[in-house]
Amino acid sequence: SDDTLLPGSLEKIGGHFARHPQDDWIAGACQVIDPHGAVTETVFPCGEFTIPGLLLRDEDKPFNLPQPGVFWRRSLHDLLGVLDESLHYCMDFEFWLRLIESGRRPTLLNTELATYRLHESSKSCAAPIGFTREHIKIESGYARSLPLPQRLRFQRRLGYMQRACAIHASGGQMWPDIMRRPWWLLSQQVRQAIMQGDRKAA
């Protein structure tokens, strides 16, 4: 991992926990940097921190917890268990769902705490489809608790993620998948992959 803490971050984090004993989960901003260390953007935490808010997120209701800027007390592991080591990409997201399911919400800090480096070997750049596959696995389990109208909305998101995985696996040649699921032809995502014959639509 090429994530780093910014100077003074540990003092800010420890100071906040000391001054606010009621807070057990905090999130600050994170600088996204390129392979040479130049800052390309700064990402601040945002979103609706509920199970529906995470599972039904879209462009109108974005969700972001920049992982290198997120901190919590060890007591939460004593209560809710440790990170799921069977996950390779989204173990942090799954733990945050556990925290939210337990009734906890992060305290958002308007300060930059860490950096997140993107480069060709990072998981985010080299294997983005791995994140999609794990999100399908994790979110499908939590979606069972949603009311029926929200479950139907989630199924639409789930379908988009499943098609992205199929496109990636097929290299754009999706006819075997389409024969099993002919309604996929209604998806612009699938039609674009067929026309391009590659994985760009994923």
mmCIF file of C-alpha atoms in Angstrom:
data_model
loop_
_atom_site.group_PDB
_atom_site.id
_atom_site.type_symbol
_atom_site.label_atom_id
_atom_site.label_comp_id
_atom_site.label_asym_id
_atom_site.label_seq_id
_atom_site.Cartn_x
_atom_site.Cartn_y
_atom_site.Cartn_z
ATOM 1 C CA SER A 1 0.000 0.000 0.000
ATOM 2 C CA ASP A 2 1.204 3.482 -0.808
ATOM 3 C CA ASP A 3 -1.197 5.233 1.570
ATOM 4 C CA THR A 4 0.484 7.697 3.908
ATOM 5 C CA LEU A 5 -0.523 9.881 6.833
ATOM 6 C CA LEU A 6 -0.072 13.611 6.433
ATOM 7 C CA PRO A 7 2.133 15.467 8.936
ATOM 8 C CA GLY A 8 0.285 16.076 12.196
ATOM 9 C CA SER A 9 -2.469 13.573 11.452
ATOM 10 C CA LEU A 10 -1.860 11.326 14.457
ATOM 11 C CA GLU A 11 -1.991 14.345 16.772
ATOM 12 C CA LYS A 12 -5.304 15.425 15.207
ATOM 13 C CA ILE A 13 -6.766 11.923 15.448
ATOM 14 C CA GLY A 14 -5.619 11.268 19.010
ATOM 15 C CA GLY A 15 -6.646 14.754 20.080
ATOM 16 C CA HIS A 16 -10.148 14.324 18.688
ATOM 17 C CA PHE A 17 -10.669 10.987 20.416
ATOM 18 C CA ALA A 18 -9.372 12.450 23.686
ATOM 19 C CA ARG A 19 -11.666 15.486 23.497
ATOM 20 C CA HIS A 20 -14.694 13.532 22.297
ATOM 21 C CA PRO A 21 -14.910 10.248 24.225
ATOM 22 C CA GLN A 22 -18.385 9.658 22.772
ATOM 23 C CA ASP A 23 -16.930 9.365 19.259
ATOM 24 C CA ASP A 24 -15.640 5.926 18.327
ATOM 25 C CA TRP A 25 -15.463 6.279 14.527
ATOM 26 C CA ILE A 26 -14.112 9.311 12.626
ATOM 27 C CA ALA A 27 -13.368 10.134 9.000
ATOM 28 C CA GLY A 28 -11.280 12.915 7.500
ATOM 29 C CA ALA A 29 -10.367 13.954 3.985
ATOM 30 C CA CYS A 30 -7.800 12.200 1.824
ATOM 31 C CA GLN A 31 -5.524 13.586 -0.877
ATOM 32 C CA VAL A 32 -5.375 11.491 -4.039
ATOM 33 C CA ILE A 33 -1.821 11.575 -5.399
ATOM 34 C CA ASP A 34 -0.188 10.335 -8.598
ATOM 35 C CA PRO A 35 2.871 8.028 -8.755
ATOM 36 C CA HIS A 36 5.149 11.053 -8.303
ATOM 37 C CA GLY A 37 3.347 12.415 -5.251
ATOM 38 C CA ALA A 38 1.477 15.278 -6.937
ATOM 39 C CA VAL A 39 -2.010 15.885 -5.528
ATOM 40 C CA THR A 40 -4.708 15.350 -8.186
ATOM 41 C CA GLU A 41 -7.770 15.881 -5.970
ATOM 42 C CA THR A 42 -8.922 15.918 -2.373
ATOM 43 C CA VAL A 43 -11.779 13.627 -1.362
ATOM 44 C CA PHE A 44 -13.936 14.499 1.636
ATOM 45 C CA PRO A 45 -16.167 11.952 3.377
ATOM 46 C CA CYS A 46 -19.831 12.251 2.491
ATOM 47 C CA GLY A 47 -22.983 10.224 2.198
ATOM 48 C CA GLU A 48 -26.062 8.939 3.933
ATOM 49 C CA PHE A 49 -24.638 6.612 6.559
ATOM 50 C CA THR A 50 -27.454 4.086 6.708
ATOM 51 C CA ILE A 51 -27.730 0.622 5.173
ATOM 52 C CA PRO A 52 -30.093 1.896 2.419
ATOM 53 C CA GLY A 53 -27.828 4.912 1.913
ATOM 54 C CA LEU A 54 -24.834 2.696 1.160
ATOM 55 C CA LEU A 55 -26.654 0.049 -0.866
ATOM 56 C CA LEU A 56 -28.766 2.448 -2.967
ATOM 57 C CA ARG A 57 -26.123 5.091 -3.569
ATOM 58 C CA ASP A 58 -26.052 6.753 -6.970
ATOM 59 C CA GLU A 59 -24.814 9.956 -8.592
ATOM 60 C CA ASP A 60 -27.543 11.959 -6.850
ATOM 61 C CA LYS A 61 -26.650 10.487 -3.456
ATOM 62 C CA PRO A 62 -22.916 9.767 -3.534
ATOM 63 C CA PHE A 63 -21.133 7.912 -0.760
ATOM 64 C CA ASN A 64 -17.465 8.265 0.079
ATOM 65 C CA LEU A 65 -15.362 7.274 3.051
ATOM 66 C CA PRO A 66 -11.744 7.673 1.861
ATOM 67 C CA GLN A 67 -10.262 4.660 3.615
ATOM 68 C CA PRO A 68 -6.824 6.052 4.576
ATOM 69 C CA GLY A 69 -8.567 8.893 6.455
ATOM 70 C CA VAL A 70 -10.898 6.656 8.495
ATOM 71 C CA PHE A 71 -10.122 5.687 12.107
ATOM 72 C CA TRP A 72 -11.977 3.923 14.894
ATOM 73 C CA ARG A 73 -11.416 2.735 18.428
ATOM 74 C CA ARG A 74 -10.247 -0.804 19.072
ATOM 75 C CA SER A 75 -13.311 -1.319 21.256
ATOM 76 C CA LEU A 76 -15.373 -1.620 18.072
ATOM 77 C CA HIS A 77 -13.433 -4.746 17.102
ATOM 78 C CA ASP A 78 -14.097 -6.189 20.541
ATOM 79 C CA LEU A 79 -17.828 -5.625 19.947
ATOM 80 C CA LEU A 80 -18.185 -6.423 16.241
ATOM 81 C CA GLY A 81 -15.214 -8.577 15.272
ATOM 82 C CA VAL A 82 -12.193 -7.879 13.104
ATOM 83 C CA LEU A 83 -11.911 -7.285 9.362
ATOM 84 C CA ASP A 84 -13.050 -10.153 7.148
ATOM 85 C CA GLU A 85 -9.780 -11.620 5.832
ATOM 86 C CA SER A 86 -11.606 -13.596 3.135
ATOM 87 C CA LEU A 87 -12.087 -10.275 1.319
ATOM 88 C CA HIS A 88 -9.232 -8.854 -0.745
ATOM 89 C CA TYR A 89 -10.673 -5.532 -1.927
ATOM 90 C CA CYS A 90 -13.616 -4.389 0.218
ATOM 91 C CA MET A 91 -12.888 -5.532 3.762
ATOM 92 C CA ASP A 92 -13.121 -1.935 4.985
ATOM 93 C CA PHE A 93 -16.519 -1.379 3.315
ATOM 94 C CA GLU A 94 -17.885 -4.570 4.873
ATOM 95 C CA PHE A 95 -16.732 -3.464 8.337
ATOM 96 C CA TRP A 96 -18.352 -0.056 7.876
ATOM 97 C CA LEU A 97 -21.624 -1.810 7.050
ATOM 98 C CA ARG A 98 -21.289 -3.713 10.324
ATOM 99 C CA LEU A 99 -20.699 -0.451 12.171
ATOM 100 C CA ILE A 100 -23.738 1.171 10.565
ATOM 101 C CA GLU A 101 -25.908 -1.900 11.167
ATOM 102 C CA SER A 102 -24.975 -1.620 14.859
ATOM 103 C CA GLY A 103 -26.334 1.939 14.921
ATOM 104 C CA ARG A 104 -23.033 3.816 14.690
ATOM 105 C CA ARG A 105 -22.292 6.757 12.417
ATOM 106 C CA PRO A 106 -18.888 8.281 11.619
ATOM 107 C CA THR A 107 -18.023 11.750 12.836
ATOM 108 C CA LEU A 108 -16.840 13.642 9.759
ATOM 109 C CA LEU A 109 -13.795 15.891 10.174
ATOM 110 C CA ASN A 110 -13.177 18.824 7.869
ATOM 111 C CA THR A 111 -9.438 18.219 7.748
ATOM 112 C CA GLU A 112 -7.023 16.318 5.508
ATOM 113 C CA LEU A 113 -5.466 13.326 7.245
ATOM 114 C CA ALA A 114 -3.918 11.041 4.632
ATOM 115 C CA THR A 115 -2.937 10.416 1.023
ATOM 116 C CA TYR A 116 -4.065 7.718 -1.382
ATOM 117 C CA ARG A 117 -1.666 6.979 -4.239
ATOM 118 C CA LEU A 118 -2.995 5.727 -7.586
ATOM 119 C CA HIS A 119 -0.545 3.917 -9.861
ATOM 120 C CA GLU A 120 -0.715 1.115 -12.396
ATOM 121 C CA SER A 121 -0.001 -1.599 -9.820
ATOM 122 C CA SER A 122 -2.514 -0.451 -7.204
ATOM 123 C CA LYS A 123 -5.622 -2.595 -6.795
ATOM 124 C CA SER A 124 -7.875 0.339 -7.688
ATOM 125 C CA CYS A 125 -6.169 0.715 -11.082
ATOM 126 C CA ALA A 126 -5.034 -2.838 -11.862
ATOM 127 C CA ALA A 127 -8.123 -4.799 -10.770
ATOM 128 C CA PRO A 128 -11.214 -2.590 -10.433
ATOM 129 C CA ILE A 129 -13.471 -5.525 -11.347
ATOM 130 C CA GLY A 130 -12.305 -7.225 -8.149
ATOM 131 C CA PHE A 131 -14.006 -4.462 -6.177
ATOM 132 C CA THR A 132 -17.205 -4.980 -8.170
ATOM 133 C CA ARG A 133 -17.263 -8.728 -7.486
ATOM 134 C CA GLU A 134 -16.777 -8.232 -3.755
ATOM 135 C CA HIS A 135 -19.392 -5.472 -3.608
ATOM 136 C CA ILE A 136 -21.878 -7.906 -5.168
ATOM 137 C CA LYS A 137 -21.074 -10.506 -2.514
ATOM 138 C CA ILE A 138 -21.182 -8.093 0.429
ATOM 139 C CA GLU A 139 -24.109 -5.920 -0.582
ATOM 140 C CA SER A 140 -26.358 -8.824 -1.596
ATOM 141 C CA GLY A 141 -26.193 -10.117 1.970
ATOM 142 C CA TYR A 142 -27.104 -6.798 3.573
ATOM 143 C CA ALA A 143 -29.816 -6.073 0.983
ATOM 144 C CA ARG A 144 -31.982 -8.843 2.464
ATOM 145 C CA SER A 145 -32.871 -6.490 5.313
ATOM 146 C CA LEU A 146 -34.236 -3.779 2.990
ATOM 147 C CA PRO A 147 -37.986 -3.224 2.552
ATOM 148 C CA LEU A 148 -39.347 -4.595 -0.724
ATOM 149 C CA PRO A 149 -39.347 -1.281 -2.711
ATOM 150 C CA GLN A 150 -35.718 -0.676 -1.741
ATOM 151 C CA ARG A 151 -34.776 -4.282 -2.544
ATOM 152 C CA LEU A 152 -36.170 -3.772 -6.047
ATOM 153 C CA ARG A 153 -34.077 -0.614 -6.452
ATOM 154 C CA PHE A 154 -31.034 -2.531 -5.229
ATOM 155 C CA GLN A 155 -31.712 -5.303 -7.767
ATOM 156 C CA ARG A 156 -31.294 -2.727 -10.539
ATOM 157 C CA ARG A 157 -27.886 -1.728 -9.156
ATOM 158 C CA LEU A 158 -26.998 -5.386 -8.697
ATOM 159 C CA GLY A 159 -27.864 -6.093 -12.329
ATOM 160 C CA TYR A 160 -25.517 -3.339 -13.485
ATOM 161 C CA MET A 161 -22.667 -4.775 -11.399
ATOM 162 C CA GLN A 162 -23.335 -8.325 -12.616
ATOM 163 C CA ARG A 163 -23.306 -7.192 -16.249
ATOM 164 C CA ALA A 164 -20.008 -5.383 -15.665
ATOM 165 C CA CYS A 165 -18.483 -8.634 -14.379
ATOM 166 C CA ALA A 166 -19.858 -10.593 -17.344
ATOM 167 C CA ILE A 167 -18.500 -8.030 -19.814
ATOM 168 C CA HIS A 168 -15.094 -8.166 -18.163
ATOM 169 C CA ALA A 169 -15.003 -11.969 -18.228
ATOM 170 C CA SER A 170 -16.144 -12.171 -21.852
ATOM 171 C CA GLY A 171 -13.953 -9.433 -23.314
ATOM 172 C CA GLY A 172 -17.081 -7.954 -24.877
ATOM 173 C CA GLN A 173 -18.111 -11.193 -26.626
ATOM 174 C CA MET A 174 -21.208 -11.751 -24.540
ATOM 175 C CA TRP A 175 -23.383 -14.028 -26.678
ATOM 176 C CA PRO A 176 -23.298 -17.051 -24.318
ATOM 177 C CA ASP A 177 -24.401 -14.783 -21.459
ATOM 178 C CA ILE A 178 -27.033 -13.093 -23.626
ATOM 179 C CA MET A 179 -28.483 -16.467 -24.668
ATOM 180 C CA ARG A 180 -29.095 -17.156 -21.000
ATOM 181 C CA ARG A 181 -30.290 -13.605 -20.271
ATOM 182 C CA PRO A 182 -31.751 -12.112 -23.489
ATOM 183 C CA TRP A 183 -33.123 -9.080 -21.618
ATOM 184 C CA TRP A 184 -29.532 -7.902 -21.222
ATOM 185 C CA LEU A 185 -29.801 -6.604 -24.791
ATOM 186 C CA LEU A 186 -31.970 -3.815 -23.387
ATOM 187 C CA SER A 187 -28.943 -2.549 -21.475
ATOM 188 C CA GLN A 188 -26.872 0.186 -23.091
ATOM 189 C CA GLN A 189 -23.949 -1.127 -21.048
ATOM 190 C CA VAL A 190 -24.179 -4.504 -22.834
ATOM 191 C CA ARG A 191 -24.879 -3.075 -26.300
ATOM 192 C CA GLN A 192 -21.823 -0.843 -26.036
ATOM 193 C CA ALA A 193 -19.648 -3.815 -25.060
ATOM 194 C CA ILE A 194 -20.900 -5.830 -28.034
ATOM 195 C CA MET A 195 -20.251 -2.994 -30.483
ATOM 196 C CA GLN A 196 -16.791 -2.292 -29.099
ATOM 197 C CA GLY A 197 -15.882 -5.935 -28.663
ATOM 198 C CA ASP A 198 -13.807 -5.113 -25.629
ATOM 199 C CA ARG A 199 -14.088 -4.449 -21.893
ATOM 200 C CA LYS A 200 -14.406 -0.692 -21.862
ATOM 201 C CA ALA A 201 -18.108 -0.792 -21.001
ATOM 202 C CA ALA A 202 -17.315 -2.526 -17.699
#
